[in-house]
Amino acid sequence: MSPVTLDWPTRLSPTCIERDAALVELRVLLIKGLHTGLSGRAGADEGFIEDVAQMSLVRILDHLHTFEGRSTFITWALAIALRVAFIELRRKRWNNVSLDELKERNPDLNDATDPSPDPQQQASRASLIQLMHRLIQSELTPLQRDVLLAELNGMPQDEIATQLGRTRNTIYKLGHDARRALKQAFENAGYSVADMLSVFTETSPQSHP
Amino acid sequence: MSFTSEQIDGLMSLIGITRESELNCNECLHHVAEFAECELTGKHIPEALEAVRHHLTLCLECKEEYDELMKVLRSMGPAA
Ligand SMILES: [Zn+2]
């Protein structure tokens, strides 16, 4: 038998006689990659990986026409499989948490401690936090505020999308619009981004939600 | 609704790197394989792919997936 010379998209196309063999081969590669990528993750057992590989194959076939050959096919397929896997893992972790619970969970800003030992730095920080709080209320829509709160609490975008009945792209756009609106409002209030970051990155124990 | 001090810190950092135009998560996924292979082989990142790097600094979910993709690619060796 001659060695395989056809490219993956051709082999996976509905009319190719190699399609079944290609699907089996791709599934094995995905499972191997998922084992490596998900090793040590809670909930990523053998059954989970098999299910994810199957869901990924469906998605890969659905999106075959979008593969442009800018990377190897396997890297492209693995990126899709990992997206599918993490969506499922995050769903398992977050499906018992509601947005309403997150709103109730958040303490008032006045209770927040200030990590800076410098009184002047504390004052700058406190005034910026107050301004931020005001701008969040005045510049953002209720939906943008909900998305922002959920994101800052670490809720995955897919879960926010499900709970709000939107798509993940819409959730990203709502968060992006909220950040842009706040950035503009700070600049209108006379603060540059550099000013804000100098106050916050010097005192902040973590810089990401 | 209120935000904690740590959340405000995180938000300030995100606002600091916010751009008018950004990739969303699907657009990031569309380009991330090419970006990962460039990073892996030390190839120059084309201007068009810089938006992927930017998205990965903003989006913890895509970053988590990207980190694992890199781990998988490294485990497969140069033939990947
Ligand atoms: Zn993303």
mmCIF file of C-alpha atoms and ligand atoms in Angstrom:
data_model
loop_
_atom_site.group_PDB
_atom_site.id
_atom_site.type_symbol
_atom_site.label_atom_id
_atom_site.label_comp_id
_atom_site.label_asym_id
_atom_site.label_seq_id
_atom_site.Cartn_x
_atom_site.Cartn_y
_atom_site.Cartn_z
ATOM 1 C CA MET A 1 0.000 0.000 0.000
ATOM 2 C CA SER A 2 1.338 3.433 -0.871
ATOM 3 C CA PRO A 3 1.978 5.945 1.909
ATOM 4 C CA VAL A 4 -0.613 8.653 2.623
ATOM 5 C CA THR A 5 -0.064 11.653 0.389
ATOM 6 C CA LEU A 6 -3.415 13.463 0.529
ATOM 7 C CA ASP A 7 -3.787 16.404 2.887
ATOM 8 C CA TRP A 8 -6.095 16.221 5.880
ATOM 9 C CA PRO A 9 -8.949 18.386 4.528
ATOM 10 C CA THR A 10 -9.072 16.258 1.371
ATOM 11 C CA ARG A 11 -8.986 13.006 3.318
ATOM 12 C CA LEU A 12 -11.782 14.245 5.580
ATOM 13 C CA SER A 13 -14.006 15.439 2.754
ATOM 14 C CA PRO A 14 -17.270 13.476 2.363
ATOM 15 C CA THR A 15 -16.346 12.035 -1.025
ATOM 16 C CA CYS A 16 -12.867 10.754 -0.151
ATOM 17 C CA ILE A 17 -12.483 6.992 0.155
ATOM 18 C CA GLU A 18 -9.940 7.542 2.927
ATOM 19 C CA ARG A 19 -12.411 9.467 5.055
ATOM 20 C CA ASP A 20 -13.203 6.745 7.599
ATOM 21 C CA ALA A 21 -9.532 5.912 8.092
ATOM 22 C CA ALA A 22 -8.705 9.619 8.401
ATOM 23 C CA LEU A 23 -11.394 10.089 11.053
ATOM 24 C CA VAL A 24 -10.026 7.203 13.102
ATOM 25 C CA GLU A 25 -6.493 8.553 12.785
ATOM 26 C CA LEU A 26 -7.506 12.092 13.714
ATOM 27 C CA ARG A 27 -9.496 10.858 16.697
ATOM 28 C CA VAL A 28 -6.434 9.016 18.019
ATOM 29 C CA LEU A 29 -4.289 12.152 17.613
ATOM 30 C CA LEU A 30 -6.878 14.309 19.372
ATOM 31 C CA ILE A 31 -7.171 11.886 22.286
ATOM 32 C CA LYS A 32 -3.388 11.805 22.658
ATOM 33 C CA GLY A 33 -3.224 15.620 22.603
ATOM 34 C CA LEU A 34 -6.119 15.968 25.037
ATOM 35 C CA HIS A 35 -4.404 13.593 27.464
ATOM 36 C CA THR A 36 -1.371 15.869 27.482
ATOM 37 C CA GLY A 37 -3.304 19.139 27.515
ATOM 38 C CA LEU A 38 -5.723 18.112 30.247
ATOM 39 C CA SER A 39 -3.394 16.087 32.463
ATOM 40 C CA GLY A 40 -4.024 16.832 36.112
ATOM 41 C CA ARG A 41 -7.331 18.639 35.439
ATOM 42 C CA ALA A 42 -10.172 17.623 37.714
ATOM 43 C CA GLY A 43 -12.936 15.925 35.758
ATOM 44 C CA ALA A 44 -10.797 15.178 32.702
ATOM 45 C CA ASP A 45 -10.989 11.408 32.957
ATOM 46 C CA GLU A 46 -10.881 8.875 30.119
ATOM 47 C CA GLY A 47 -14.621 9.079 29.455
ATOM 48 C CA PHE A 48 -14.511 12.880 29.363
ATOM 49 C CA ILE A 49 -11.604 12.863 26.917
ATOM 50 C CA GLU A 50 -13.365 10.354 24.636
ATOM 51 C CA ASP A 51 -16.513 12.513 24.650
ATOM 52 C CA VAL A 52 -14.536 15.681 23.945
ATOM 53 C CA ALA A 53 -12.680 13.999 21.081
ATOM 54 C CA GLN A 54 -16.001 13.004 19.540
ATOM 55 C CA MET A 55 -17.497 16.514 19.944
ATOM 56 C CA SER A 56 -14.300 17.996 18.544
ATOM 57 C CA LEU A 57 -14.423 15.802 15.445
ATOM 58 C CA VAL A 58 -17.930 17.065 14.730
ATOM 59 C CA ARG A 59 -16.830 20.669 15.163
ATOM 60 C CA ILE A 60 -13.702 20.166 13.064
ATOM 61 C CA LEU A 61 -15.740 18.669 10.210
ATOM 62 C CA ASP A 62 -18.264 21.526 10.479
ATOM 63 C CA HIS A 63 -15.455 24.075 10.211
ATOM 64 C CA LEU A 64 -13.264 22.276 7.694
ATOM 65 C CA HIS A 65 -13.961 24.976 5.094
ATOM 66 C CA THR A 66 -12.447 27.623 7.416
ATOM 67 C CA PHE A 67 -9.040 25.899 7.576
ATOM 68 C CA GLU A 68 -6.737 28.091 5.498
ATOM 69 C CA GLY A 69 -3.511 26.124 5.819
ATOM 70 C CA ARG A 70 -1.777 28.880 7.793
ATOM 71 C CA SER A 71 -0.721 26.277 10.359
ATOM 72 C CA THR A 72 -0.477 22.513 10.219
ATOM 73 C CA PHE A 73 -3.876 20.887 10.223
ATOM 74 C CA ILE A 74 -3.200 19.009 13.461
ATOM 75 C CA THR A 75 -2.326 22.188 15.377
ATOM 76 C CA TRP A 76 -5.527 23.775 14.096
ATOM 77 C CA ALA A 77 -7.550 20.705 15.104
ATOM 78 C CA LEU A 78 -5.938 20.531 18.545
ATOM 79 C CA ALA A 79 -6.757 24.202 19.193
ATOM 80 C CA ILE A 80 -10.407 23.410 18.458
ATOM 81 C CA ALA A 81 -10.359 20.288 20.644
ATOM 82 C CA LEU A 82 -8.893 22.227 23.575
ATOM 83 C CA ARG A 83 -11.564 24.925 23.147
ATOM 84 C CA VAL A 84 -14.257 22.235 23.272
ATOM 85 C CA ALA A 85 -12.621 20.592 26.296
ATOM 86 C CA PHE A 86 -12.299 23.784 28.330
ATOM 87 C CA ILE A 87 -15.837 24.884 27.565
ATOM 88 C CA GLU A 88 -17.022 21.572 29.025
ATOM 89 C CA LEU A 89 -14.687 21.686 32.044
ATOM 90 C CA ARG A 90 -15.699 25.260 32.872
ATOM 91 C CA ARG A 91 -19.355 24.390 32.466
ATOM 92 C CA LYS A 92 -19.000 21.581 34.999
ATOM 93 C CA ARG A 93 -17.256 23.889 37.454
ATOM 94 C CA TRP A 94 -19.642 26.830 37.111
ATOM 95 C CA ASN A 95 -23.071 25.481 36.287
ATOM 96 C CA ASN A 96 -24.236 25.742 39.897
ATOM 97 C CA VAL A 97 -23.299 29.417 40.230
ATOM 98 C CA SER A 98 -25.821 32.032 39.167
ATOM 99 C CA LEU A 99 -25.145 35.642 38.232
ATOM 100 C CA ASP A 100 -27.532 36.706 40.996
ATOM 101 C CA GLU A 101 -25.426 34.842 43.536
ATOM 102 C CA LEU A 102 -22.325 36.685 42.326
ATOM 103 C CA LYS A 103 -24.065 40.029 42.789
ATOM 104 C CA GLU A 104 -24.945 39.112 46.369
ATOM 105 C CA ARG A 105 -21.484 37.725 47.056
ATOM 106 C CA ASN A 106 -19.661 40.970 46.315
ATOM 107 C CA PRO A 107 -18.951 42.985 49.460
ATOM 108 C CA ASP A 108 -19.183 46.749 49.505
ATOM 109 C CA LEU A 109 -16.108 48.615 48.302
ATOM 110 C CA ASN A 110 -15.797 50.362 51.667
ATOM 111 C CA ASP A 111 -14.801 47.026 53.189
ATOM 112 C CA ALA A 112 -11.941 46.548 50.755
ATOM 113 C CA THR A 113 -8.464 46.811 52.261
ATOM 114 C CA ASP A 114 -5.776 48.988 50.737
ATOM 115 C CA PRO A 115 -2.441 47.206 50.230
ATOM 116 C CA SER A 116 -0.382 50.401 49.893
ATOM 117 C CA PRO A 117 1.595 51.544 52.984
ATOM 118 C CA ASP A 118 2.064 55.055 51.531
ATOM 119 C CA PRO A 119 -0.674 57.479 52.694
ATOM 120 C CA GLN A 120 -0.417 59.600 49.541
ATOM 121 C CA GLN A 121 -0.631 56.519 47.359
ATOM 122 C CA GLN A 122 -3.592 55.355 49.417
ATOM 123 C CA ALA A 123 -5.344 58.684 48.854
ATOM 124 C CA SER A 124 -4.781 58.560 45.066
ATOM 125 C CA ARG A 125 -5.915 55.013 44.999
ATOM 126 C CA ALA A 126 -9.012 55.704 47.095
ATOM 127 C CA SER A 127 -10.079 58.608 44.894
ATOM 128 C CA LEU A 128 -9.564 56.573 41.725
ATOM 129 C CA ILE A 129 -11.562 53.689 43.165
ATOM 130 C CA GLN A 130 -14.388 56.069 44.053
ATOM 131 C CA LEU A 131 -14.293 57.521 40.561
ATOM 132 C CA MET A 132 -14.247 54.029 39.045
ATOM 133 C CA HIS A 133 -17.253 53.054 41.110
ATOM 134 C CA ARG A 134 -19.122 56.182 40.001
ATOM 135 C CA LEU A 135 -18.225 55.628 36.349
ATOM 136 C CA ILE A 136 -19.330 52.009 36.495
ATOM 137 C CA GLN A 137 -22.722 53.239 37.637
ATOM 138 C CA SER A 138 -22.986 56.242 35.293
ATOM 139 C CA GLU A 139 -21.316 55.035 32.079
ATOM 140 C CA LEU A 140 -22.312 51.383 31.815
ATOM 141 C CA THR A 141 -25.625 49.772 31.028
ATOM 142 C CA PRO A 142 -27.017 47.285 33.581
ATOM 143 C CA LEU A 143 -26.144 44.452 31.183
ATOM 144 C CA GLN A 144 -22.551 45.675 30.793
ATOM 145 C CA ARG A 145 -22.274 45.905 34.603
ATOM 146 C CA ASP A 146 -23.547 42.345 35.008
ATOM 147 C CA VAL A 147 -21.070 41.033 32.442
ATOM 148 C CA LEU A 148 -18.199 42.946 34.011
ATOM 149 C CA LEU A 149 -19.012 41.671 37.499
ATOM 150 C CA ALA A 150 -19.303 38.095 36.275
ATOM 151 C CA GLU A 151 -16.012 38.322 34.375
ATOM 152 C CA LEU A 152 -14.195 39.879 37.314
ATOM 153 C CA ASN A 153 -15.436 37.011 39.464
ATOM 154 C CA GLY A 154 -13.906 34.562 37.010
ATOM 155 C CA MET A 155 -17.176 33.259 35.562
ATOM 156 C CA PRO A 156 -16.432 31.840 32.087
ATOM 157 C CA GLN A 157 -17.844 33.751 29.139
ATOM 158 C CA ASP A 158 -19.733 30.709 27.881
ATOM 159 C CA GLU A 159 -21.483 30.377 31.241
ATOM 160 C CA ILE A 160 -22.350 34.101 31.292
ATOM 161 C CA ALA A 161 -23.649 33.727 27.739
ATOM 162 C CA THR A 162 -25.824 30.770 28.697
ATOM 163 C CA GLN A 163 -27.266 32.515 31.743
ATOM 164 C CA LEU A 164 -27.980 35.721 29.828
ATOM 165 C CA GLY A 165 -29.233 33.931 26.715
ATOM 166 C CA ARG A 166 -26.496 35.445 24.487
ATOM 167 C CA THR A 167 -23.533 34.183 22.500
ATOM 168 C CA ARG A 168 -19.941 34.182 23.756
ATOM 169 C CA ASN A 169 -19.081 36.751 21.084
ATOM 170 C CA THR A 170 -21.805 39.049 22.377
ATOM 171 C CA ILE A 171 -20.497 38.691 25.919
ATOM 172 C CA TYR A 172 -16.983 39.571 24.761
ATOM 173 C CA LYS A 173 -18.346 42.622 22.948
ATOM 174 C CA LEU A 174 -20.313 43.768 26.005
ATOM 175 C CA GLY A 175 -17.173 43.493 28.144
ATOM 176 C CA HIS A 176 -15.070 45.234 25.497
ATOM 177 C CA ASP A 177 -17.608 48.060 25.126
ATOM 178 C CA ALA A 178 -17.658 48.449 28.920
ATOM 179 C CA ARG A 179 -13.862 48.702 29.119
ATOM 180 C CA ARG A 180 -13.773 51.210 26.241
ATOM 181 C CA ALA A 181 -16.487 53.332 27.847
ATOM 182 C CA LEU A 182 -14.644 53.385 31.190
ATOM 183 C CA LYS A 183 -11.323 54.196 29.545
ATOM 184 C CA GLN A 184 -12.904 57.119 27.706
ATOM 185 C CA ALA A 185 -14.661 58.347 30.848
ATOM 186 C CA PHE A 186 -11.398 58.294 32.817
ATOM 187 C CA GLU A 187 -9.678 60.263 30.094
ATOM 188 C CA ASN A 188 -12.562 62.752 30.050
ATOM 189 C CA ALA A 189 -12.121 63.128 33.822
ATOM 190 C CA GLY A 190 -8.462 64.088 33.255
ATOM 191 C CA TYR A 191 -6.753 60.784 34.044
ATOM 192 C CA SER A 192 -4.440 59.103 31.597
ATOM 193 C CA VAL A 193 -4.197 55.338 31.485
ATOM 194 C CA ALA A 194 -0.552 55.663 32.568
ATOM 195 C CA ASP A 195 -1.659 57.606 35.686
ATOM 196 C CA MET A 196 -4.137 54.914 36.618
ATOM 197 C CA LEU A 197 -1.749 52.056 36.025
ATOM 198 C CA SER A 198 1.010 53.694 38.054
ATOM 199 C CA VAL A 199 -1.305 53.877 41.052
ATOM 200 C CA PHE A 200 -2.691 50.400 40.642
ATOM 201 C CA THR A 201 0.161 48.250 39.417
ATOM 202 C CA GLU A 202 2.438 49.486 42.239
ATOM 203 C CA THR A 203 -0.038 48.435 44.892
ATOM 204 C CA SER A 204 -1.919 45.624 43.294
ATOM 205 C CA PRO A 205 -1.178 42.074 44.462
ATOM 206 C CA GLN A 206 -2.698 40.717 41.245
ATOM 207 C CA SER A 207 -3.388 42.411 37.970
ATOM 208 C CA HIS A 208 -5.963 40.080 36.460
ATOM 209 C CA PRO A 209 -9.480 39.119 37.444
ATOM 210 C CA MET B 1 -23.627 46.261 42.925
ATOM 211 C CA SER B 2 -20.098 46.719 44.255
ATOM 212 C CA PHE B 3 -16.670 45.561 43.253
ATOM 213 C CA THR B 4 -13.903 44.461 45.595
ATOM 214 C CA SER B 5 -10.566 46.210 45.697
ATOM 215 C CA GLU B 6 -8.896 43.306 43.897
ATOM 216 C CA GLN B 7 -11.533 43.360 41.181
ATOM 217 C CA ILE B 8 -11.022 47.090 40.685
ATOM 218 C CA ASP B 9 -7.274 46.440 40.388
ATOM 219 C CA GLY B 10 -7.911 43.788 37.756
ATOM 220 C CA LEU B 11 -10.311 46.045 35.899
ATOM 221 C CA MET B 12 -7.836 48.962 35.917
ATOM 222 C CA SER B 13 -5.192 46.721 34.388
ATOM 223 C CA LEU B 14 -7.609 45.555 31.717
ATOM 224 C CA ILE B 15 -8.721 49.112 30.930
ATOM 225 C CA GLY B 16 -5.058 50.071 30.598
ATOM 226 C CA ILE B 17 -4.555 47.617 27.735
ATOM 227 C CA THR B 18 -7.973 48.016 26.122
ATOM 228 C CA ARG B 19 -7.890 48.889 22.406
ATOM 229 C CA GLU B 20 -10.571 50.277 20.142
ATOM 230 C CA SER B 21 -10.396 47.175 18.017
ATOM 231 C CA GLU B 22 -9.809 43.736 19.521
ATOM 232 C CA LEU B 23 -10.234 40.143 18.424
ATOM 233 C CA ASN B 24 -13.048 38.243 20.084
ATOM 234 C CA CYS B 25 -12.563 34.664 21.314
ATOM 235 C CA ASN B 26 -13.689 33.019 18.076
ATOM 236 C CA GLU B 27 -11.396 35.232 16.026
ATOM 237 C CA CYS B 28 -8.572 34.377 18.409
ATOM 238 C CA LEU B 29 -9.262 30.656 17.955
ATOM 239 C CA HIS B 30 -9.222 31.130 14.179
ATOM 240 C CA HIS B 31 -5.634 32.454 14.297
ATOM 241 C CA VAL B 32 -4.193 30.853 17.409
ATOM 242 C CA ALA B 33 -2.764 27.733 15.708
ATOM 243 C CA GLU B 34 -0.664 29.884 13.374
ATOM 244 C CA PHE B 35 0.386 32.104 16.272
ATOM 245 C CA ALA B 36 1.359 29.083 18.394
ATOM 246 C CA GLU B 37 3.499 27.595 15.626
ATOM 247 C CA CYS B 38 5.279 30.924 15.104
ATOM 248 C CA GLU B 39 5.983 31.149 18.829
ATOM 249 C CA LEU B 40 7.127 27.546 18.971
ATOM 250 C CA THR B 41 9.575 27.869 16.101
ATOM 251 C CA GLY B 42 10.730 31.362 17.063
ATOM 252 C CA LYS B 43 9.469 32.744 13.778
ATOM 253 C CA HIS B 44 8.709 36.428 13.454
ATOM 254 C CA ILE B 45 5.090 37.120 14.461
ATOM 255 C CA PRO B 46 3.407 38.870 11.513
ATOM 256 C CA GLU B 47 1.712 42.178 12.290
ATOM 257 C CA ALA B 48 -1.697 40.589 11.695
ATOM 258 C CA LEU B 49 -1.067 38.082 14.481
ATOM 259 C CA GLU B 50 -0.128 40.676 17.108
ATOM 260 C CA ALA B 51 -3.855 40.973 17.798
ATOM 261 C CA VAL B 52 -3.768 37.347 18.977
ATOM 262 C CA ARG B 53 -1.037 38.163 21.498
ATOM 263 C CA HIS B 54 -3.094 41.134 22.679
ATOM 264 C CA HIS B 55 -6.235 39.024 23.070
ATOM 265 C CA LEU B 56 -4.257 36.470 25.088
ATOM 266 C CA THR B 57 -3.189 39.176 27.551
ATOM 267 C CA LEU B 58 -6.826 40.186 28.041
ATOM 268 C CA CYS B 59 -8.690 36.893 27.966
ATOM 269 C CA LEU B 60 -7.809 34.361 30.629
ATOM 270 C CA GLU B 61 -9.901 31.659 28.970
ATOM 271 C CA CYS B 62 -8.160 31.842 25.598
ATOM 272 C CA LYS B 63 -4.830 32.121 27.436
ATOM 273 C CA GLU B 64 -5.561 28.947 29.385
ATOM 274 C CA GLU B 65 -6.367 27.083 26.149
ATOM 275 C CA TYR B 66 -3.309 28.527 24.400
ATOM 276 C CA ASP B 67 -0.969 27.478 27.219
ATOM 277 C CA GLU B 68 -2.231 23.917 27.011
ATOM 278 C CA LEU B 69 -1.955 23.947 23.206
ATOM 279 C CA MET B 70 1.696 24.961 23.542
ATOM 280 C CA LYS B 71 2.226 22.168 26.068
ATOM 281 C CA VAL B 72 0.733 19.634 23.634
ATOM 282 C CA LEU B 73 2.767 20.945 20.679
ATOM 283 C CA ARG B 74 5.986 20.833 22.688
ATOM 284 C CA SER B 75 5.243 17.249 23.697
ATOM 285 C CA MET B 76 4.839 16.314 20.020
ATOM 286 C CA GLY B 77 8.282 17.579 19.088
ATOM 287 C CA PRO B 78 9.409 19.342 15.915
ATOM 288 C CA ALA B 79 7.307 17.102 13.659
ATOM 289 C CA ALA B 80 4.108 18.731 15.009
HETATM 290 ZN ZN ZN C 1 -10.809 34.897 24.440
#
